[in-house]
Short mmCIF file of C-alpha atoms in Angstrom, two decimals:
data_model
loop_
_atom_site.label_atom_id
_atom_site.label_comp_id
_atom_site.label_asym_id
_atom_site.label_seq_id
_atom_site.Cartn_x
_atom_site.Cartn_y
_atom_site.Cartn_z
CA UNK W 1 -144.82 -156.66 71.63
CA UNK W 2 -141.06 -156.47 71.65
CA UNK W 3 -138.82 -159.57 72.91
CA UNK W 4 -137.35 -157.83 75.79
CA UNK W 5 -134.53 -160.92 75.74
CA UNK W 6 -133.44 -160.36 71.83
CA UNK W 7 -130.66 -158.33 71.42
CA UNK W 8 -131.11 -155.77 68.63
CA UNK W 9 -128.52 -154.78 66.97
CA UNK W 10 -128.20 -151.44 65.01
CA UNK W 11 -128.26 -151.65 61.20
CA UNK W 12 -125.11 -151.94 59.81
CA UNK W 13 -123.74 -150.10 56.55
CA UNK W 14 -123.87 -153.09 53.91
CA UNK W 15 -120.47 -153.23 52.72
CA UNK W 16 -119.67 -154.90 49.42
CA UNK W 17 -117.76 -157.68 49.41
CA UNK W 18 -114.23 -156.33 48.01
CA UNK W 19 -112.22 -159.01 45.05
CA UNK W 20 -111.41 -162.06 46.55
CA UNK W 21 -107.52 -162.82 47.16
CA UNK W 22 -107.11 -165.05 44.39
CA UNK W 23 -105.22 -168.22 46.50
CA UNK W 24 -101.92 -168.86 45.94
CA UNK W 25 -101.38 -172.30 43.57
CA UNK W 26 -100.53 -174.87 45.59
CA UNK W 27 -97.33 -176.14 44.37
CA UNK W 28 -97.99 -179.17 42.36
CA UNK W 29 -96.50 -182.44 44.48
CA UNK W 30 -95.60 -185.53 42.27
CA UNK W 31 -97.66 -188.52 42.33
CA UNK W 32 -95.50 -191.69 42.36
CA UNK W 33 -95.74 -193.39 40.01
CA UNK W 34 -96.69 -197.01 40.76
CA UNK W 35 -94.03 -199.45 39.86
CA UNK W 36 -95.48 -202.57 38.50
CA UNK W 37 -94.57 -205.58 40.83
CA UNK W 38 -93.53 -208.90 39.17
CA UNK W 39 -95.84 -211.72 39.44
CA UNK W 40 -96.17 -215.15 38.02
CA UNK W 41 -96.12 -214.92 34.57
CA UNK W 42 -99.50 -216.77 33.63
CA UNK W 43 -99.01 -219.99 31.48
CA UNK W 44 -100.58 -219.54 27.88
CA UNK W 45 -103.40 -222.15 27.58
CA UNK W 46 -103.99 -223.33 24.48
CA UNK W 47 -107.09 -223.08 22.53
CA UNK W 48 -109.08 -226.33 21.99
CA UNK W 49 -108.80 -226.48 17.80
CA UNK W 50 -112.42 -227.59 16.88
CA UNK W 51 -113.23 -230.56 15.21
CA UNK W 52 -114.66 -230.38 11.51
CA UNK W 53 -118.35 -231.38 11.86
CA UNK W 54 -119.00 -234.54 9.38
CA UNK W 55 -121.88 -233.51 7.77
CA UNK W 56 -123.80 -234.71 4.61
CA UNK W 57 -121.80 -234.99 1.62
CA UNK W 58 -123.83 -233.31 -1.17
CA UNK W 59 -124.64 -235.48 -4.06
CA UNK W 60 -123.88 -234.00 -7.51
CA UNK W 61 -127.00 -234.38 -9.71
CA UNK W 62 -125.75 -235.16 -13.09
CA UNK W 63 -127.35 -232.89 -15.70
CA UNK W 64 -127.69 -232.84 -19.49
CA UNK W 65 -124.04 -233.55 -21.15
CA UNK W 66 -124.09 -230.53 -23.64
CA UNK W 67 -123.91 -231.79 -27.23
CA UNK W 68 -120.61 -230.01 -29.38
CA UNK W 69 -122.26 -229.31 -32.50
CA UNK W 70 -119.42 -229.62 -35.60
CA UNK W 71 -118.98 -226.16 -37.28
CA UNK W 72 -119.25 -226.47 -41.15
CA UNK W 73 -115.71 -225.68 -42.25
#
């Protein structure tokens, strides 16, 4: 049955989209640059220097003198 309230409307010749325009470039607008704004100029801290660690002193284990055996002349 036909929708007697739709309007029909008579097919239409499909036309192929033609080239696009290409858009004109937009004219390129300067950013600012930002300025940098003077501040407090931060205080250096200084570093804690560590502290040497006392740690065991290593013992030196005495070992066998070495004997200079005399070359015959």
């Amino acid at each position: 049955m036909i929708n007697p309230t739709a309007i029909y409307l008579p097919d239409e010749p499909q036309i192929p989209n033609p080239e696009p325009n290409p858009l004109p470039s937009p004219e390129p607008v300067p950013t600012p640059i930002p300025q940098p704004v003077p501040g407090p100029v931060p205080e250096p801290v200084p570093a804690p220097i560590p502290q040497p660690v006392p740690g065991p002193i290593p013992q030196t284990v005495p070992g066998p003198i070495p004997q200079t055996i005399p070359e015959p002349v």
